[in-house]
Short mmCIF file of C-alpha atoms and ligand atoms in Angstrom, two decimals:
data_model
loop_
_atom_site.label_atom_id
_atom_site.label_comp_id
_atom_site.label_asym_id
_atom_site.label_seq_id
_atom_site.Cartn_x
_atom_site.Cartn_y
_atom_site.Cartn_z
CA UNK R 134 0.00 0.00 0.00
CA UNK R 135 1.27 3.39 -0.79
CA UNK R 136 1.43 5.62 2.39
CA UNK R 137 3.40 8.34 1.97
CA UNK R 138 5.42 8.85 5.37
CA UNK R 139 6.41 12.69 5.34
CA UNK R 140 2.55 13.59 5.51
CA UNK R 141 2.67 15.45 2.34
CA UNK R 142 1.72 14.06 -1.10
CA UNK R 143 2.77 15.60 -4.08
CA UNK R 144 0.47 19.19 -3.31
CA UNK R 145 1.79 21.77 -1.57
CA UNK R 146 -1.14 24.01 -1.40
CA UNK R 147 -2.14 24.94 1.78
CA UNK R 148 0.71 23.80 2.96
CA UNK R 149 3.72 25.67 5.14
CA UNK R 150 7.33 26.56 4.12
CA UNK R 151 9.86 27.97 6.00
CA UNK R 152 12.32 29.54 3.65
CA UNK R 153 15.77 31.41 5.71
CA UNK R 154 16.77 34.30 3.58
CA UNK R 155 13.67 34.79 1.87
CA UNK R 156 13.80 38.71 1.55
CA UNK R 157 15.45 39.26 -1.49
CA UNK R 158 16.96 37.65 -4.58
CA UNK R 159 16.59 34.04 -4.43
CA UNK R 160 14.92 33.07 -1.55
CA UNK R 161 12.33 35.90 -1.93
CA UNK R 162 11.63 34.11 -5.87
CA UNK R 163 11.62 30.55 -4.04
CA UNK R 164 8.61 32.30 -1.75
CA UNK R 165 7.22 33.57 -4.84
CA UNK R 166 7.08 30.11 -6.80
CA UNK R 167 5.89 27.99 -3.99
CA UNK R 168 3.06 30.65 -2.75
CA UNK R 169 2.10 30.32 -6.52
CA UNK R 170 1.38 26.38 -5.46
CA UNK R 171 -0.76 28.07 -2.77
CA UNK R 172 1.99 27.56 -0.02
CA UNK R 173 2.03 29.45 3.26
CA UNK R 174 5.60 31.11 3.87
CA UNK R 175 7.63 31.96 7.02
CA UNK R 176 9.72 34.44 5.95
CA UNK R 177 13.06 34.75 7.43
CA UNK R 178 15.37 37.38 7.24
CA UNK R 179 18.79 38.70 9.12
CA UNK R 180 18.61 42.54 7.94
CA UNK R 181 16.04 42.94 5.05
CA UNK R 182 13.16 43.66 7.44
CA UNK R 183 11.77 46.28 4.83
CA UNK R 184 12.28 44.07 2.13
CA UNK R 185 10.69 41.00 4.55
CA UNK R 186 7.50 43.17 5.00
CA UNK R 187 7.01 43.89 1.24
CA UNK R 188 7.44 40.24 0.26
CA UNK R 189 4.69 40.05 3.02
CA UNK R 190 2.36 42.05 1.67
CA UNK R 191 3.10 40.68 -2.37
CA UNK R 192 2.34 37.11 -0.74
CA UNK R 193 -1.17 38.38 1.02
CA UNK R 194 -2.30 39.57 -2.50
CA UNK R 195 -1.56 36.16 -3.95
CA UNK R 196 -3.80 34.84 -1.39
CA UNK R 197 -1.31 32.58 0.82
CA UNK R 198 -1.03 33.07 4.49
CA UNK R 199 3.11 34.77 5.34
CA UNK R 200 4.72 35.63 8.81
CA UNK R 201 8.06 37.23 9.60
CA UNK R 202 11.08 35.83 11.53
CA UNK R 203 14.08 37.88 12.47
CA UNK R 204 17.52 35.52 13.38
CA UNK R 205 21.06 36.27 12.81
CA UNK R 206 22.41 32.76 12.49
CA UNK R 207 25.92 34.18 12.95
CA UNK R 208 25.28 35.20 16.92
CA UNK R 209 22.89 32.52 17.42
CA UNK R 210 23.78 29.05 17.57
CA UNK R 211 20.63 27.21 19.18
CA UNK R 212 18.24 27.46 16.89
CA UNK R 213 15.77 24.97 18.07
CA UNK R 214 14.66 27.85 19.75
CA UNK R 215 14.11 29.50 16.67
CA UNK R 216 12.10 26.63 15.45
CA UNK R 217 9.77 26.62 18.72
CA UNK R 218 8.73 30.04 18.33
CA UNK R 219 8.16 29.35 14.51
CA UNK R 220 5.81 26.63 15.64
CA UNK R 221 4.15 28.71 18.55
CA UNK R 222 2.94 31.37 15.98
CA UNK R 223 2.72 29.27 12.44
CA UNK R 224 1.50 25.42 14.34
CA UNK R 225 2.46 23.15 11.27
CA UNK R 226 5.28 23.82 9.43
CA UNK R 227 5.76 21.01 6.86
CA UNK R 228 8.86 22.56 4.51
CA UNK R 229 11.58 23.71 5.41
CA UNK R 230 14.50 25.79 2.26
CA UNK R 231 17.50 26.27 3.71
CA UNK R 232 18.85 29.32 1.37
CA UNK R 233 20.56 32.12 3.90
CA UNK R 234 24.17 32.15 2.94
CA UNK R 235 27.48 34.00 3.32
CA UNK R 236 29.42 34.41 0.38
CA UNK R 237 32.76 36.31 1.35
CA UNK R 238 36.23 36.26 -0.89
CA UNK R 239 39.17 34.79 1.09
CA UNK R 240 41.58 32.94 -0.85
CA UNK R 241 43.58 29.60 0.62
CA UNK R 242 46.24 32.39 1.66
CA UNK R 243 44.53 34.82 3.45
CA UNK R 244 41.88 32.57 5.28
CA UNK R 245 41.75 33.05 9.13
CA UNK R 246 40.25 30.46 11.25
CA UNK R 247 37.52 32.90 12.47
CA UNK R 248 36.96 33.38 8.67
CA UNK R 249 36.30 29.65 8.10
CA UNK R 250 34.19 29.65 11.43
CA UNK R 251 31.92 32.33 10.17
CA UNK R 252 31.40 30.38 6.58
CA UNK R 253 30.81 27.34 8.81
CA UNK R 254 28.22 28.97 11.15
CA UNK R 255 26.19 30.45 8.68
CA UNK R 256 26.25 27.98 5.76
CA UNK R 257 26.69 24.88 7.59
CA UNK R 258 25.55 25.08 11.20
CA UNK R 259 22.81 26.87 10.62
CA UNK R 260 20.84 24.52 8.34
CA UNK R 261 22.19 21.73 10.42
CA UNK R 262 20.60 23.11 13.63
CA UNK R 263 17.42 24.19 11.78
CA UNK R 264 17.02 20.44 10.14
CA UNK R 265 17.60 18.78 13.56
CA UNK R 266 15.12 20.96 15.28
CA UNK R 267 12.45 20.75 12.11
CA UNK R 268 12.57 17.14 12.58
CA UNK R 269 12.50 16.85 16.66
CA UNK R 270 9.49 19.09 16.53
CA UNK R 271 7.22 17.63 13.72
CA UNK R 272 5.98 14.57 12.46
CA UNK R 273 7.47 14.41 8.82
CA UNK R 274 7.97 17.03 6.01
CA UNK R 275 10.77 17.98 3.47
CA UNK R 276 14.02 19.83 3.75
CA UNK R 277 15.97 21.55 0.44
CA UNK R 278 18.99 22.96 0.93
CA UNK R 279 20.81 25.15 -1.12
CA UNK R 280 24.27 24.79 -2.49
CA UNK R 281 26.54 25.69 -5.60
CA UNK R 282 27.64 23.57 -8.48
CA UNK R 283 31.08 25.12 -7.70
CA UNK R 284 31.35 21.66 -5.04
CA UNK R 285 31.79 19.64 -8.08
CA UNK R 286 34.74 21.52 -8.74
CA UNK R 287 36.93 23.98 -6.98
CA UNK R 288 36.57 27.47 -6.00
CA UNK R 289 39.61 29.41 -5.04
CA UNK R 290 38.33 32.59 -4.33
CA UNK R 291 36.06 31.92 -1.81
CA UNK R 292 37.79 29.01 0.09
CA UNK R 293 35.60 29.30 3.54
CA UNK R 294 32.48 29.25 1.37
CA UNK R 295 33.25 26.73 -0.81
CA UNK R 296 34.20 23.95 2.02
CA UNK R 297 31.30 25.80 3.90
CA UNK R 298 28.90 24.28 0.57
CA UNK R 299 31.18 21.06 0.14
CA UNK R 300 30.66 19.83 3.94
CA UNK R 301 26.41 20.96 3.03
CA UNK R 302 26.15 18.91 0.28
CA UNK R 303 27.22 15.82 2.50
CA UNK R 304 25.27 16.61 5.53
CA UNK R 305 22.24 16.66 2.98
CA UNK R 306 23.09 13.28 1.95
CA UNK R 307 23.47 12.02 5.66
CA UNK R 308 20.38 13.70 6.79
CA UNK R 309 19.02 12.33 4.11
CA UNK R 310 19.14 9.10 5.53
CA UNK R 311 19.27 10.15 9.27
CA UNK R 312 15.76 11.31 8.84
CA UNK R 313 14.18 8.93 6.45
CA UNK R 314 11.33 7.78 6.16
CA UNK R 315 9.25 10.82 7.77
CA UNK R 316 11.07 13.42 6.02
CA UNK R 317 12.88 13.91 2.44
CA UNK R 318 16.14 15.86 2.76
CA UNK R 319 17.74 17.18 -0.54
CA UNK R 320 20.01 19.28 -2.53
CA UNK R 321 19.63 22.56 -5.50
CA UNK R 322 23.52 23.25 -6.84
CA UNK R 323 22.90 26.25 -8.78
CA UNK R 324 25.42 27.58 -10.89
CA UNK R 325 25.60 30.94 -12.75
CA UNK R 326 22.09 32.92 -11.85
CA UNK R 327 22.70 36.52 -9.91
CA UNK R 328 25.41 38.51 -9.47
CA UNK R 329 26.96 38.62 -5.84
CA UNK R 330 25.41 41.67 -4.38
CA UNK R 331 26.84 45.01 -5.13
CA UNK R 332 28.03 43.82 -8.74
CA UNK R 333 26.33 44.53 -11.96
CA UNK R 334 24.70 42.07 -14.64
CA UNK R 335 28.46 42.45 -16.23
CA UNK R 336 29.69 39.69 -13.76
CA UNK R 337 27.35 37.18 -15.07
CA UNK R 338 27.88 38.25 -18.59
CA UNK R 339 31.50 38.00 -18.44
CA UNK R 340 31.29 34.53 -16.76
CA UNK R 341 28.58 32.84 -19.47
CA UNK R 342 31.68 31.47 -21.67
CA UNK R 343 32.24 29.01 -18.57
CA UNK R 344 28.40 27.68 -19.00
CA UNK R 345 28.14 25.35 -21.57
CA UNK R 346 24.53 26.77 -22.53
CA UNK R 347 26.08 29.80 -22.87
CA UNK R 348 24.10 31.77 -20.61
CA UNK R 349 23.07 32.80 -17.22
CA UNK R 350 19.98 31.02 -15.82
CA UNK R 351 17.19 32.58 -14.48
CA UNK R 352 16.10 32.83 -10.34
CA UNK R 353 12.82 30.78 -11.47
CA UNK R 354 15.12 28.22 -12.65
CA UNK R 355 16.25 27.26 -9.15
CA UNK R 356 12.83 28.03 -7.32
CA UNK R 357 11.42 25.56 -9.83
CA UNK R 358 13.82 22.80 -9.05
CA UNK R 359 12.78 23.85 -5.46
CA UNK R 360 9.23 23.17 -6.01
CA UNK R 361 9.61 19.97 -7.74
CA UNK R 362 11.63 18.69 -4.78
CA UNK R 363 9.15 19.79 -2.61
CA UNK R 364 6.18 17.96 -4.76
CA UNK R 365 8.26 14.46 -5.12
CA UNK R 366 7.27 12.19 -2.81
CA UNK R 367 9.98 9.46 -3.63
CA UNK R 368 13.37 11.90 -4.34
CA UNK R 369 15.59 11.89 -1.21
CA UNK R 370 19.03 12.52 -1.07
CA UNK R 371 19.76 14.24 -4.52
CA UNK R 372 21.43 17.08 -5.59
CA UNK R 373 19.63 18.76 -8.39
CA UNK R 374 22.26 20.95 -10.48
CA UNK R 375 20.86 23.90 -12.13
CA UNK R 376 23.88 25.26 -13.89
CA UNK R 377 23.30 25.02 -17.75
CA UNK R 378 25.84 22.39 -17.76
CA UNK R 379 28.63 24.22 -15.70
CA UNK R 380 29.07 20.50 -13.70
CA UNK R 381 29.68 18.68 -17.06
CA UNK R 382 32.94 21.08 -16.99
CA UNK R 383 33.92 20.68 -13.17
CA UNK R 384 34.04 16.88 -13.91
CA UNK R 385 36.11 17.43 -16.69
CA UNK R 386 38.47 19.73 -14.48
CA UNK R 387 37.52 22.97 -16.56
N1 NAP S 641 23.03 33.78 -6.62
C1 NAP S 641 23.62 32.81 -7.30
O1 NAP S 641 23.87 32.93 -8.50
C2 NAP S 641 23.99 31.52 -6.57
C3 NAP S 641 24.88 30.63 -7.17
C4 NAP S 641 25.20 29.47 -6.51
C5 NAP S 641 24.64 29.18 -5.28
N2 NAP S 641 23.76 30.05 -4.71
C6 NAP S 641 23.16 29.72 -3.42
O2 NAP S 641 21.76 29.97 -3.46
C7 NAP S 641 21.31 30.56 -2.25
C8 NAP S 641 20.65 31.91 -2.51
O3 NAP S 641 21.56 32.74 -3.21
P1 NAP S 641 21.53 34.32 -3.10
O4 NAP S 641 22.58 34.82 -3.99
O5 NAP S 641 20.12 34.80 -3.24
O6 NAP S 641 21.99 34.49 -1.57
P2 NAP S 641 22.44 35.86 -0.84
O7 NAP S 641 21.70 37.00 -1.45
O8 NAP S 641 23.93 35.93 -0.80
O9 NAP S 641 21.95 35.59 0.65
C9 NAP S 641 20.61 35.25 0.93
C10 NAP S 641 20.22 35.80 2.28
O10 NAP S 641 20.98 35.19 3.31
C11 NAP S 641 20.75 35.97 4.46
N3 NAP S 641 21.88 35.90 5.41
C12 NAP S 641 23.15 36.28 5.20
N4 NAP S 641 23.87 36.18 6.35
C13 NAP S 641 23.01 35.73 7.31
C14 NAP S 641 23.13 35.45 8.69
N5 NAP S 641 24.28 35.65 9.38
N6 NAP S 641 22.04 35.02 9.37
C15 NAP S 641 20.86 34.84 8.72
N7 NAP S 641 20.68 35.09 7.40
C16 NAP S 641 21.74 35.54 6.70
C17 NAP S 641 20.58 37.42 3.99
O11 NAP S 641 19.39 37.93 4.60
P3 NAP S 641 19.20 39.52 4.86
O12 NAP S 641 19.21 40.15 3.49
O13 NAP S 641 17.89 39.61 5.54
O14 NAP S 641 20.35 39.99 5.72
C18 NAP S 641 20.47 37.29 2.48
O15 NAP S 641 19.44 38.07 1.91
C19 NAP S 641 22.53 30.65 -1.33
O16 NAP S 641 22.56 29.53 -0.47
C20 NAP S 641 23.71 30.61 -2.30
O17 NAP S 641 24.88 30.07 -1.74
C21 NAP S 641 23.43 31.23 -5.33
#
């Protein structure tokens, strides 16, 4: 007999996301897509709280219930705390996208330890502690987390970030199975898509040469990947590369 254990099937409408980082850019189209599915959002943010409330308001007019979390997941490091009062004000909460990142430059020179431990806290730890304490305090659901297509390769320029992503992409794995069969756990690499913020539309232009279809993908293109994650009820433990081929050329050590 079929019985699917998270407690979801394959609709999300209706049901509740929790999406860190979900102000702006990516995050903010990932709460975009999925209240398009007629999913509730939690909103998190660190310091778009203007941005936070607008998304707020765009979400109400689309008809989909949305709520507001501050957390700097630098300074705090128990966040099952931050998951209880999620659950006080929300009650269910049956997705959870872990998206907030840090994205600094530090080469393998110049990296300090407290450099690496930042990377670690924010892009690691933090959707560690957030997974644990999504699955000690509900019955089943499904966790994405967000990662970078540069972990099938290298990236020097951003060493804290990149093992930051690398040691992300196997925790999803082993969470994967940690927390099966009540909850799926899995991964979105994207590759080329936004500019880092503060650079122009010129950094992802002079960067398409490195993406074998030859140009920059589109935020949609990752919140869909997202979504179908979200709606499979038998995918656990994948990483879904959305990178116009930019893997194909890691493997091949370009
Ligand atoms: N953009 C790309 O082309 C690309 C490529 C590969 C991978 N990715 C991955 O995709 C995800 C989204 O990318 P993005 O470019 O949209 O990310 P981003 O703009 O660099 O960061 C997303 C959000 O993370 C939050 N954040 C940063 N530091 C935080 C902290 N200490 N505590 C809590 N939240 C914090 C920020 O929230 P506030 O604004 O509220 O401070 C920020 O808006 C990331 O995981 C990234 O690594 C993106």
């Amino acid at each position: 007999m079929f019985i699917d254990k998270t407690g979801m099937n394959d609709r999300l409408n209706g049901k509740t996301v929790l999406i860190t980082g979900a102000a702006k850019r990516m995050g903010r189209q990932i709460a975009l897509s999925l209240a398009g599915e007629g999913m509730n959002v939690v909103i998190h943010y660190r310091s778009s709280g203007d941005e936070a409330a607008e998304l707020k308001e765009r979400l109400a007019s689309l008809g989909v219930k949305s709520w507001t979390v501050q957390e700097d997941f630098k300074s705090e490091t128990n966040l099952s705390k931050f998951i209880q009062g999620v659950k006080q004000e929300v009650g269910d909460l049956n997705c959870l996208v872990n998206n907030a990142s840090i994205f600094p430059s530090g080469d393998l020179e110049d990296i300090e330890f407290n450099d690496l431990l930042t990377n670690l806290k924010v892009n690691l730890w933090a959707p560690l502690s957030l997974s644990r304490s999504f699955v000690n305090n509900f019955e089943g659901g499904k966790i994405v987390n967000l990662l970078d297509t540069r972990v099938a390769g290298y990236d020097w320029d951003h060493a804290g970030y990149y093992f930051s992503k690398v040691l992300l992409t196997r925790m999803t794995k082993m969470t994967a199975l940690k927390y099966a069969p009540d909850f799926t756990v899995n991964g979105v690499a994207p590759g080329l898509i936004t500019p880092p913020p503060g650079s122009g539309n010129e950094y992802l232009e002079e960067r398409v040469d490195r993406v074998p279809l030859g140009r920059y993908g589109r935020k949609s293109d990752v919140a869909d990947a997202v979504t179908f994650l979200l709606q499979s009820t038998f995918i656990t433990g994948q990483i879904l590369y959305v990178d116009g081929g930019r893997k194909l050329l890691h493997e091949q050590g370009g």
